[in-house]
PDB file of C-alpha atoms in Angstrom:
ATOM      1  CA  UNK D   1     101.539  26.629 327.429  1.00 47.00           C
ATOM      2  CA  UNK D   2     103.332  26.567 324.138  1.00 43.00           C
ATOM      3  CA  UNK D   3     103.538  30.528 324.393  1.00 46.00           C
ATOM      4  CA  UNK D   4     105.112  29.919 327.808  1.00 42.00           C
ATOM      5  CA  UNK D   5     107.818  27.277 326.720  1.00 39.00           C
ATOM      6  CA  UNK D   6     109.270  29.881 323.898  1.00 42.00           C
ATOM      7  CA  UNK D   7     109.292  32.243 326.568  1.00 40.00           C
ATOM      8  CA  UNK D   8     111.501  30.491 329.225  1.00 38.00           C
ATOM      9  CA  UNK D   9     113.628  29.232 326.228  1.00 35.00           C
ATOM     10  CA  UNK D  10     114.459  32.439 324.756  1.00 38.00           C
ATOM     11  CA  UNK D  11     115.055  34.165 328.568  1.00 37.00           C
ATOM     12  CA  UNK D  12     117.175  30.800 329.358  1.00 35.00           C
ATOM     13  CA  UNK D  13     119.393  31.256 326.127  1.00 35.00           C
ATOM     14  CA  UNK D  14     119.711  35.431 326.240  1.00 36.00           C
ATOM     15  CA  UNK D  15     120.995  34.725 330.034  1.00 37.00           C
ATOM     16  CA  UNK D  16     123.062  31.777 328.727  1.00 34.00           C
ATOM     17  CA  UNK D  17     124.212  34.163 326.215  1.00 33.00           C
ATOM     18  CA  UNK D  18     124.914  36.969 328.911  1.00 32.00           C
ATOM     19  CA  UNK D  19     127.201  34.852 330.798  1.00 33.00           C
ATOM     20  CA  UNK D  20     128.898  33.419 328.318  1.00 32.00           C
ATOM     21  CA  UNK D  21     129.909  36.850 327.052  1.00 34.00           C
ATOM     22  CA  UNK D  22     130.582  38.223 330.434  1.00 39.00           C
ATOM     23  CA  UNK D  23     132.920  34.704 330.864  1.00 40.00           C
ATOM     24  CA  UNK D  24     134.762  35.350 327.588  1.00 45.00           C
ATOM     25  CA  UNK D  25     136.324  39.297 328.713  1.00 58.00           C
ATOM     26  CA  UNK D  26     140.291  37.827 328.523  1.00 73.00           C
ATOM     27  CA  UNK D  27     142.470  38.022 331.376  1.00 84.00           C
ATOM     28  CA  UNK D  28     145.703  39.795 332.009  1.00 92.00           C
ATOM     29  CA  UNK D  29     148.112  37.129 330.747  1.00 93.00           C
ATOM     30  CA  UNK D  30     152.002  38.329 331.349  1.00 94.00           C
ATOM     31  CA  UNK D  31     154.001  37.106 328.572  1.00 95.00           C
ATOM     32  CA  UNK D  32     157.801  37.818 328.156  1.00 94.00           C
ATOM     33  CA  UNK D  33     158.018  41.561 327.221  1.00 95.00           C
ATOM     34  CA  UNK D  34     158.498  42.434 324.025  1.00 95.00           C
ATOM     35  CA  UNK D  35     161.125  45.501 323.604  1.00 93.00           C
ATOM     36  CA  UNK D  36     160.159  46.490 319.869  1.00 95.00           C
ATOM     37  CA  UNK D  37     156.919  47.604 321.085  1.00 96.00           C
ATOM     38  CA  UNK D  38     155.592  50.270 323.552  1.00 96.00           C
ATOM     39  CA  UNK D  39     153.262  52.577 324.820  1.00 97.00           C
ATOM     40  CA  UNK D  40     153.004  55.941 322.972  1.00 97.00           C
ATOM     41  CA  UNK D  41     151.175  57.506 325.843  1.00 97.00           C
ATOM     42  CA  UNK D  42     149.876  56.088 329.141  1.00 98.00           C
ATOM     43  CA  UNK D  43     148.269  58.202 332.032  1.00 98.00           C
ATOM     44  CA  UNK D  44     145.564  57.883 334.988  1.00 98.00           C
ATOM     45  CA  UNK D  45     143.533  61.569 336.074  1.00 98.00           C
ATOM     46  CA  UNK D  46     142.056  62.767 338.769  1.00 98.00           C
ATOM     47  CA  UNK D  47     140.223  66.079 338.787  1.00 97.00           C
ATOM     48  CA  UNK D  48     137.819  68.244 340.591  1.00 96.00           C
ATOM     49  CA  UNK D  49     135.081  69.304 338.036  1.00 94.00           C
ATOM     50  CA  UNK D  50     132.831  71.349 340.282  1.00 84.00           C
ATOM     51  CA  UNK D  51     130.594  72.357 342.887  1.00 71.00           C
ATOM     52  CA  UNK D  52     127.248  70.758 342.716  1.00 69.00           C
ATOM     53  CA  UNK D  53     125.701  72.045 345.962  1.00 69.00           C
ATOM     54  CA  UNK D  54     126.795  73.194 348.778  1.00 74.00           C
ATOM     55  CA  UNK D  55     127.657  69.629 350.631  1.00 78.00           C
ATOM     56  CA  UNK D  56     128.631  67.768 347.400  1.00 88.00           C
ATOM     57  CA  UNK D  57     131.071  68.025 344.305  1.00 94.00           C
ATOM     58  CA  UNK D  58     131.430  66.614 341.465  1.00 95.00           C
ATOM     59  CA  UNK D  59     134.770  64.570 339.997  1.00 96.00           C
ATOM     60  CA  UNK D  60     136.703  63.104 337.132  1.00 97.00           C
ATOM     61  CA  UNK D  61     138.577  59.809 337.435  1.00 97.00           C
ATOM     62  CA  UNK D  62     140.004  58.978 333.917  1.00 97.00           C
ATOM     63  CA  UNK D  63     142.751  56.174 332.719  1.00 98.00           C
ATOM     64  CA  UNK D  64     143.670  56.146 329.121  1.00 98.00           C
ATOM     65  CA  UNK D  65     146.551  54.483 327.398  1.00 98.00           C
ATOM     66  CA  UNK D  66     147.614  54.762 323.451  1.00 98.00           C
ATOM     67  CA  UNK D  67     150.119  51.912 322.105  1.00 97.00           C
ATOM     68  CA  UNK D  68     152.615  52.712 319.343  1.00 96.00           C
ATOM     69  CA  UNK D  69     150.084  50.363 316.884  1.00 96.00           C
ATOM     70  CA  UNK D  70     147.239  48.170 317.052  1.00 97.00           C
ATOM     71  CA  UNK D  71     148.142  44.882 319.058  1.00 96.00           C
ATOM     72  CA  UNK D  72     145.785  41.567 319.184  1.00 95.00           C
ATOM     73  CA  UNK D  73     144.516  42.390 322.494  1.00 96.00           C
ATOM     74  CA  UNK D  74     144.369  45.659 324.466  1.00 97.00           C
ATOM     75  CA  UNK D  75     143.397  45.687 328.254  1.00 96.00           C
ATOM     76  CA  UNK D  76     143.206  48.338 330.845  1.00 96.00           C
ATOM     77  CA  UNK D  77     142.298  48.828 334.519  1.00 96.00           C
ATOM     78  CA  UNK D  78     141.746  50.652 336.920  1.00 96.00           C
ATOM     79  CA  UNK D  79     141.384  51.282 340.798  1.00 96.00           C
ATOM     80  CA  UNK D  80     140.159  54.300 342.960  1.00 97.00           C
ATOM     81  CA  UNK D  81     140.642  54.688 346.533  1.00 97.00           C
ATOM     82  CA  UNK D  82     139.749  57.129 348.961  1.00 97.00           C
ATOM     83  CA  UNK D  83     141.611  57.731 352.203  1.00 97.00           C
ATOM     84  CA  UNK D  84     142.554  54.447 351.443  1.00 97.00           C
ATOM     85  CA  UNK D  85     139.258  52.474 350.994  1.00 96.00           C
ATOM     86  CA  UNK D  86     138.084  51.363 347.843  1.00 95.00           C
ATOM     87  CA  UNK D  87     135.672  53.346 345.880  1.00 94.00           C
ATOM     88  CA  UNK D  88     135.223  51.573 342.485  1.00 93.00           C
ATOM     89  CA  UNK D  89     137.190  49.150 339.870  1.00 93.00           C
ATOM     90  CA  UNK D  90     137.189  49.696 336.315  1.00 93.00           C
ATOM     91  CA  UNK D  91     138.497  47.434 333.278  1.00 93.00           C
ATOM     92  CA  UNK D  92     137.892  47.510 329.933  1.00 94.00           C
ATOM     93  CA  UNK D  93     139.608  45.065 327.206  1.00 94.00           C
ATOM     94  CA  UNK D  94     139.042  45.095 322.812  1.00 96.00           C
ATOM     95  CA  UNK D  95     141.191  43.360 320.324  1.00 96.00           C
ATOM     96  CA  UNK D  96     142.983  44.616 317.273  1.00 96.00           C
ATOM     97  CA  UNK D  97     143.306  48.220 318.933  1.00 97.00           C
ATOM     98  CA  UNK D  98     145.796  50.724 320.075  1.00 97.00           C
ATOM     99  CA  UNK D  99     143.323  52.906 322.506  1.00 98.00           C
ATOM    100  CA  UNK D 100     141.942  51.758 325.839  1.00 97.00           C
ATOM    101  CA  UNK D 101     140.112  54.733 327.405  1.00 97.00           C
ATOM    102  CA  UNK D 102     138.302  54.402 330.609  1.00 96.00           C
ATOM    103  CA  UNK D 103     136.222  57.730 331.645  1.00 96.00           C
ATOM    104  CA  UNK D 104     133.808  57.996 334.959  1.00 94.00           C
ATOM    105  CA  UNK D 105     132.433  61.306 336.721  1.00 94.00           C
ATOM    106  CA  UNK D 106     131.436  60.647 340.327  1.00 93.00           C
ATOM    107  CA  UNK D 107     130.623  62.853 343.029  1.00 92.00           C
ATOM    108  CA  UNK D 108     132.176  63.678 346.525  1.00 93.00           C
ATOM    109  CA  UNK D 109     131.307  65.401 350.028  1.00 92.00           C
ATOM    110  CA  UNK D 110     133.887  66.820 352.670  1.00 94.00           C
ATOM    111  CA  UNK D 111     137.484  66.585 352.309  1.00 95.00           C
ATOM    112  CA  UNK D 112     139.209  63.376 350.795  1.00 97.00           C
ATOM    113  CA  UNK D 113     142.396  62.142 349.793  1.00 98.00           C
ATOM    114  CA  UNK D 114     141.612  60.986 346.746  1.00 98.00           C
ATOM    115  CA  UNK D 115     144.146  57.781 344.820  1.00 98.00           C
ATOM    116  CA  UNK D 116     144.097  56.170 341.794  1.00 98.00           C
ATOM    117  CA  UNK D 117     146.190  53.401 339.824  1.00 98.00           C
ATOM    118  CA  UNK D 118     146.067  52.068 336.397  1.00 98.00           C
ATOM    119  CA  UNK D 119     147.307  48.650 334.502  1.00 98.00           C
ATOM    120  CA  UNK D 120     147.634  49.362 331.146  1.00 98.00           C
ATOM    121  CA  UNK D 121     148.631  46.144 329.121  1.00 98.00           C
ATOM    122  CA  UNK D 122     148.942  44.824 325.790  1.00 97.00           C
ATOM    123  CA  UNK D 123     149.526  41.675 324.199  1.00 96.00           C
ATOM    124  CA  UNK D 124     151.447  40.861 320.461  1.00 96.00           C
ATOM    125  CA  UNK D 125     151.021  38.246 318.678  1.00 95.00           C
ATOM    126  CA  UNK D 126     152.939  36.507 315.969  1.00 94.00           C
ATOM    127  CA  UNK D 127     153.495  34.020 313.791  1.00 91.00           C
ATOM    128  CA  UNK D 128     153.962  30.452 314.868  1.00 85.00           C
ATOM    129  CA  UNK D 129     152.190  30.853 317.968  1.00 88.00           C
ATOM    130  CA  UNK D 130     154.593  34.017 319.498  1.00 95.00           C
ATOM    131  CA  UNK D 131     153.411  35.482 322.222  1.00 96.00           C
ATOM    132  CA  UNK D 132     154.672  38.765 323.740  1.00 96.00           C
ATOM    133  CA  UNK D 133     153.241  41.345 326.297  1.00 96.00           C
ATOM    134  CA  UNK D 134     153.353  45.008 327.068  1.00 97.00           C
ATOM    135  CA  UNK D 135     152.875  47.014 330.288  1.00 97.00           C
ATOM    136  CA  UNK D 136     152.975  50.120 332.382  1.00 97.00           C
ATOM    137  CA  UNK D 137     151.665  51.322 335.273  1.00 98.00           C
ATOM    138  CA  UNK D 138     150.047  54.987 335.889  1.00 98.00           C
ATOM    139  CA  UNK D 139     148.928  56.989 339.042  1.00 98.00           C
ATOM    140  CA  UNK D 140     147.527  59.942 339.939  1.00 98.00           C
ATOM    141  CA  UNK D 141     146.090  61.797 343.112  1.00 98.00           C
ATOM    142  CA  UNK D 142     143.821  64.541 344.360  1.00 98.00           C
ATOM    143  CA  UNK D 143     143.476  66.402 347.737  1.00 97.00           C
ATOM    144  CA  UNK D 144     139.640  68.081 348.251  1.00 96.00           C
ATOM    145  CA  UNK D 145     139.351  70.307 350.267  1.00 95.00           C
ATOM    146  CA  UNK D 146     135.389  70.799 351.176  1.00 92.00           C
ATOM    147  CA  UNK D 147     135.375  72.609 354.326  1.00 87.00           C
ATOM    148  CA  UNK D 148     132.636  75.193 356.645  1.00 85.00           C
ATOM    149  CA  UNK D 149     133.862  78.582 356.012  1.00 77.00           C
ATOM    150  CA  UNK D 150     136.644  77.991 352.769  1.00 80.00           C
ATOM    151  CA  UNK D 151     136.510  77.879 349.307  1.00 85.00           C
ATOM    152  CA  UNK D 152     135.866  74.267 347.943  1.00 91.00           C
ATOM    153  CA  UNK D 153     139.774  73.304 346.396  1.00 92.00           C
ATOM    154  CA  UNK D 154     141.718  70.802 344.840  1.00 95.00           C
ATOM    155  CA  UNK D 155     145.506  70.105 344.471  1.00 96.00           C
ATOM    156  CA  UNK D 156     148.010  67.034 343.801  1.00 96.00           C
ATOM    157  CA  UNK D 157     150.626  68.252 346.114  1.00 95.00           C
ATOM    158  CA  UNK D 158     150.781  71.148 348.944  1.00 94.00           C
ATOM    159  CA  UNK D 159     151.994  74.631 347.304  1.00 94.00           C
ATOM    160  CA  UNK D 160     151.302  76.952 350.752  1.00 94.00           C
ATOM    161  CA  UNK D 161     151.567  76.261 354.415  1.00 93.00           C
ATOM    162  CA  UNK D 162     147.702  76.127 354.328  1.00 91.00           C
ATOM    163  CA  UNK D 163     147.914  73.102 351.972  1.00 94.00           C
ATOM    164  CA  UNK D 164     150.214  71.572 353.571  1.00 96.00           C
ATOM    165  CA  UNK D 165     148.403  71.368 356.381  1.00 96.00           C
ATOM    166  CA  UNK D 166     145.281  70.060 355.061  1.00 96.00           C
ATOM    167  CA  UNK D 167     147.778  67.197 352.977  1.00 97.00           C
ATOM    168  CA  UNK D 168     149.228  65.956 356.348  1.00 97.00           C
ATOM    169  CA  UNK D 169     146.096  65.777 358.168  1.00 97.00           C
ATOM    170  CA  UNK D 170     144.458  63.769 355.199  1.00 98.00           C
ATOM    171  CA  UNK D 171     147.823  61.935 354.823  1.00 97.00           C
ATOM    172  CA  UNK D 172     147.677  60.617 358.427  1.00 98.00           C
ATOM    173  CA  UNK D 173     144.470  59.767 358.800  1.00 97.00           C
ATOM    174  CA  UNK D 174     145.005  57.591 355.950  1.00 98.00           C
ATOM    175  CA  UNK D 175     147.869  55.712 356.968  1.00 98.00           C
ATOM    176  CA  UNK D 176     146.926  55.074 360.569  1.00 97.00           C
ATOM    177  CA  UNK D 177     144.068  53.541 359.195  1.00 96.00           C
ATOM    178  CA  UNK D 178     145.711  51.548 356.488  1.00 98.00           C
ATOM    179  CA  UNK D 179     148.592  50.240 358.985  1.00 97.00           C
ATOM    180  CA  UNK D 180     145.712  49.290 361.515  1.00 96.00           C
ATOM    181  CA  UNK D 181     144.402  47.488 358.995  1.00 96.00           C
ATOM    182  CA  UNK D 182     147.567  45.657 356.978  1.00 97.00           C
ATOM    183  CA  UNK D 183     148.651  44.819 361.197  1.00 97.00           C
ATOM    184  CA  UNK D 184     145.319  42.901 361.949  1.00 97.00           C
ATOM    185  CA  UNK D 185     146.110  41.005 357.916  1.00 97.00           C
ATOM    186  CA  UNK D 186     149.601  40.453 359.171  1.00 97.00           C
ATOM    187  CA  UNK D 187     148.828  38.921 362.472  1.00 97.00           C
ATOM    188  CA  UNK D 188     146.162  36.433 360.890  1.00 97.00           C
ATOM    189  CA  UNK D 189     148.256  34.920 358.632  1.00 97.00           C
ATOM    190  CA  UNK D 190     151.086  34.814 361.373  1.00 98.00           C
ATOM    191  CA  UNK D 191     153.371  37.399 358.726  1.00 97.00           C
ATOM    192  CA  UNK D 192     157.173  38.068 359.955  1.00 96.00           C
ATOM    193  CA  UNK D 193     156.853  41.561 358.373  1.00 92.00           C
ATOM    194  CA  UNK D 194     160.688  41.655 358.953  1.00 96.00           C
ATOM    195  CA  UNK D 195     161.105  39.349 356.390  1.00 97.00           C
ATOM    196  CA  UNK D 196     159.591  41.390 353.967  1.00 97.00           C
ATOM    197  CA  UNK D 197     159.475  44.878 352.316  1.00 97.00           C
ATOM    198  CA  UNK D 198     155.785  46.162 352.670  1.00 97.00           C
ATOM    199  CA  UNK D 199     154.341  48.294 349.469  1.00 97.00           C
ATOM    200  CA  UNK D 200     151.167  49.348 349.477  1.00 98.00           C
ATOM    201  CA  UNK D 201     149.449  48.767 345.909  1.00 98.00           C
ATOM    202  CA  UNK D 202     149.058  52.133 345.310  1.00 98.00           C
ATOM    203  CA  UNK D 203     153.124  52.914 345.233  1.00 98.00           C
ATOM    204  CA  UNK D 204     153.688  49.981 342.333  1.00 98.00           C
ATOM    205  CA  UNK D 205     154.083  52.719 339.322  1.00 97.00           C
ATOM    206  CA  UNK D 206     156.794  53.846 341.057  1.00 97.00           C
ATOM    207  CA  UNK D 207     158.916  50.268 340.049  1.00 97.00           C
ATOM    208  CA  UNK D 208     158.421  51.067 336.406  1.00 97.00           C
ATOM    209  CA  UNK D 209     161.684  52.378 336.240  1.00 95.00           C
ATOM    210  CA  UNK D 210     162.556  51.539 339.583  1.00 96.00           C
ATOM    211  CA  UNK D 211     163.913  47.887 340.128  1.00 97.00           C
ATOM    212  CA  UNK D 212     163.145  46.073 343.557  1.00 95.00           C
ATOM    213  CA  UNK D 213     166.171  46.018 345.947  1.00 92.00           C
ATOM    214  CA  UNK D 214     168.299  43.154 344.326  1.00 90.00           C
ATOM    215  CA  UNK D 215     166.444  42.565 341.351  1.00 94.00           C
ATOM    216  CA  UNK D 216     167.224  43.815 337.919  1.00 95.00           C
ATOM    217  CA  UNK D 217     164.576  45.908 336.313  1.00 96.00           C
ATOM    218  CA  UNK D 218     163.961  43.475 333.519  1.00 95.00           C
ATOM    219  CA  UNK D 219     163.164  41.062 336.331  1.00 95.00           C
ATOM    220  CA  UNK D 220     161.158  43.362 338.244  1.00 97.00           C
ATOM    221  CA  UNK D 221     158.919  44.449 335.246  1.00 96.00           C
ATOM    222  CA  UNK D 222     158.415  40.369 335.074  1.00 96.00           C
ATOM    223  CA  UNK D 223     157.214  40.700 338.642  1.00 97.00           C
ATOM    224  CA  UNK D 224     155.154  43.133 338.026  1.00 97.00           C
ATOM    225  CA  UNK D 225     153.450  41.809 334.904  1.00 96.00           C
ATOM    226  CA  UNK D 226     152.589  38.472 336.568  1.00 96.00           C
ATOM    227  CA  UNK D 227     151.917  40.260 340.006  1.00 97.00           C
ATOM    228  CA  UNK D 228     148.753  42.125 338.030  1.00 97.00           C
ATOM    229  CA  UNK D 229     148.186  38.944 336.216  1.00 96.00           C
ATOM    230  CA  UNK D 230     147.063  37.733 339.877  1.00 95.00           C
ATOM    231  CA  UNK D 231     145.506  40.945 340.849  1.00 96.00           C
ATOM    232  CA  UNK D 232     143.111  41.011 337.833  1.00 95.00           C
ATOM    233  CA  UNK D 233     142.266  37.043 338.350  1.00 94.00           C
ATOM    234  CA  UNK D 234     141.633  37.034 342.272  1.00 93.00           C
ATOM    235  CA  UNK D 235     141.401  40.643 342.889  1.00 93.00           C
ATOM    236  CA  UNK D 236     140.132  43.120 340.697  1.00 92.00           C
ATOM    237  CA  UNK D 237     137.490  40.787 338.887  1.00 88.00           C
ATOM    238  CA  UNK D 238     136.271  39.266 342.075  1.00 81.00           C
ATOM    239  CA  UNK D 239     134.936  42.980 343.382  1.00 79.00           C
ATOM    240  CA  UNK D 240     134.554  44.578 340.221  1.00 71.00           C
ATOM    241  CA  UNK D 241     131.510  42.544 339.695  1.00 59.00           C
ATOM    242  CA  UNK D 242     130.062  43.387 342.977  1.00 62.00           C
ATOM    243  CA  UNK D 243     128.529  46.496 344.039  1.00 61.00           C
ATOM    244  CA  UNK D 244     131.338  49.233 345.326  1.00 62.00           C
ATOM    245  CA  UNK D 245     129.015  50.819 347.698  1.00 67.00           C
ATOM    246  CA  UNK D 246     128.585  47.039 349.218  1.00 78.00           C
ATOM    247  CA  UNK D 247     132.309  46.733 349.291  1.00 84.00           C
ATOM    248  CA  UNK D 248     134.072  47.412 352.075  1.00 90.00           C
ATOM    249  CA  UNK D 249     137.960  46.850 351.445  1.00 93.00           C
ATOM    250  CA  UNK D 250     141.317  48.641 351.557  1.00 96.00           C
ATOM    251  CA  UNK D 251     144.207  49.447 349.668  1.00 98.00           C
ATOM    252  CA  UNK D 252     146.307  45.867 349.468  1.00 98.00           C
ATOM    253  CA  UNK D 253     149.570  45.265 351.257  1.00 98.00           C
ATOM    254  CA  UNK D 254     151.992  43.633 348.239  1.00 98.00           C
ATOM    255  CA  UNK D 255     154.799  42.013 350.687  1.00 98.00           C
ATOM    256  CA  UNK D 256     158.118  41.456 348.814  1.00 97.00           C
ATOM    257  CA  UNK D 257     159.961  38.508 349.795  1.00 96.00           C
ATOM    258  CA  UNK D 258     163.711  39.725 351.206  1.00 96.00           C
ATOM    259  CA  UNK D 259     165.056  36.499 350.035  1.00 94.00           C
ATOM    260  CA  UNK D 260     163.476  36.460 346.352  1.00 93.00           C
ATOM    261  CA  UNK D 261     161.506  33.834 346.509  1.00 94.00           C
ATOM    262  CA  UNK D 262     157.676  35.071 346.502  1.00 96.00           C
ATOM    263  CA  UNK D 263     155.651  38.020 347.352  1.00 97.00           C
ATOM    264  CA  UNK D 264     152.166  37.929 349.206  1.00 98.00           C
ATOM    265  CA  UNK D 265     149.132  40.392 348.313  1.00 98.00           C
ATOM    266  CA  UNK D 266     147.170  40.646 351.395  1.00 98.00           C
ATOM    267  CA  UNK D 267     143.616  42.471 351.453  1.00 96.00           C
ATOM    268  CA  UNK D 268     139.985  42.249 352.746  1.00 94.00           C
ATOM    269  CA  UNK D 269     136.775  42.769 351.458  1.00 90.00           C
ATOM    270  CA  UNK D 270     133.836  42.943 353.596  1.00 90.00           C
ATOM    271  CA  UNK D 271     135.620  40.810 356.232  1.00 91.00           C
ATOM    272  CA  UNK D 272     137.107  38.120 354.613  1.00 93.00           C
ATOM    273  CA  UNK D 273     140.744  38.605 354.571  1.00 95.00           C
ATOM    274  CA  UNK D 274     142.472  36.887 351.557  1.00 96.00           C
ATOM    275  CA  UNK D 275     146.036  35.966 351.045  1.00 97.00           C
ATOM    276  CA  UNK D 276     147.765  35.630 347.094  1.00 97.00           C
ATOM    277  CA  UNK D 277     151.156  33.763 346.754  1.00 97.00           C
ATOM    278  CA  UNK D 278     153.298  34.517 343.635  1.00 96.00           C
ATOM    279  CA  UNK D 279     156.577  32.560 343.484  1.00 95.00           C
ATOM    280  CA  UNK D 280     159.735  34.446 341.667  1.00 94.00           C
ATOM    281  CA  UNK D 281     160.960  32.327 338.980  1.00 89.00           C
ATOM    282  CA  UNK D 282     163.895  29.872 340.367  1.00 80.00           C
ATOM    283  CA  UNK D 283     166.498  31.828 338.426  1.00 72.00           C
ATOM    284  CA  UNK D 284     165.577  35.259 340.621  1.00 77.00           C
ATOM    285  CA  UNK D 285     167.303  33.478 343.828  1.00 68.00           C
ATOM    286  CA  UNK D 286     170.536  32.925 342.210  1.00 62.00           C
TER     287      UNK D 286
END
């Protein structure tokens, strides 16, 4: 009995243990940027490795940012779609680092449109409580082409007519069902899409040196910060810690507010549709 007590004591604390530590792994917490510090080199990869039989390949999906010097906390992640559904979410966080490297081989069958986008974030801390934030975002994407009767190929964008081809038929069977899909969101939540501008997460890198139309940049990287800040919380956390091939969800729809007041991120996982509200600071409207 005794023997049984120690047992269920030490299983009770390693699992109290085990979710305490998985509880602990920070947040992404925007704080004002801070312009003495930056990223020495950011990037997100996608690659075709090989051929494993004759109905599969194998691929690379890599994110991996380097600041200019150790900060207090590092924090990465990282999403991968495939003609536009989700196919896994990666994050990885340490403290008193400059590296972040996330690195995952996975394998494919037929051709795919393959998408990925990266949050790379830092945070500096100093004295009397100071807190400042980096950020950037990366992207990358792959076209596979695994087809009866042609040689198994990759490429980012379409060099020949033959490419080309293959790019808009992948393109448009990816954005027909994407739009199906951001319509039926739309319509739920009763959306006047006219009073927005519609940008799929995927496109977001594009606004790092790229303001939203009448924002400043320096107010648009503040959007962005705290837009990820939200994604990581109710987003990426939520389905990273549940099984991708149970998953069944989309690329979000981020809807920018025409009026500067807030932006919505509307998205679905295994048919529950969820809506996120940001406000824009009050001093955006004037």
């Amino acid at each position: 009995m005794k023997k049984y007590v120690l047992v269920l004591i030490v299983v009770s604390t390693f699992l109290l243990l085990y979710l305490w530590e998985d509880d602990a792994a920070p947040a992404i917490t925007y704080f004002p940027e801070d312009a003495t510090v930056d990223f020495d080199q950011t990037s997100t990869v996608l690659k075709l490795i090989s051929e494993t039989t004759r109905d599969s390949y194998e691929m690379l999906w890599k994110s991996q940012s380097v600041s200019e010097q150790k900060l207090y906390l590092r924090q990465d992640a990282s999403l991968l779609y495939k003609n536009g559904q989700l196919m896994g979410i990666r994050s990885k966080w340490k403290e008193n680092t400059d590296l972040i490297s996330i690195k995952e081989k996975f394998s494919g069958e037929d051709s795919n449109f393959f998408q990925s986008i990266s949050f790379h974030h830092g945070e500096v801390h100093y004295p009397d409580d100071q807190i400042k934030s980096i950020h950037q975002m990366t992207y990358d994407q792959l076209y596979v082409i695994d087809s009866p009767g042609t040689r198994l190929k990759s490429f980012k964008s379409a060099a020949d007519d033959a490419e080309k081809e293959w790019a808009e038929l992948l393109n448009h069977t990816t954005e027909q069902q994407l739009k199906h899909h951001w319509k039926q969101l739309m319509e739920h939540y009763t959306i006047d899409e006219n009073a927005y501008w519609k940008i799929p997460l995927s496109d977001l890198n594009k606004f790092n040196n790229e303001p939203l139309p009448s924002l400043t940049q320096e107010q648009t990287n503040q959007i962005m910060g705290q837009l990820w800040e939200g994604l990581y919380k109710n987003y990426i956390l939520k389905l990273s810690n549940t099984d991708a091939k149970k998953v069944n969800s989309f690329i979000p729809l981020i809807l920018f507010d025409k009026n500067k007041d807030h932006l919505l991120v509307l998205f679905e996982w295994n048919g529950k549709k969820e809506r996120l509200i940001q406000q824009y600071p009050d001093k955006f409207s004037n």
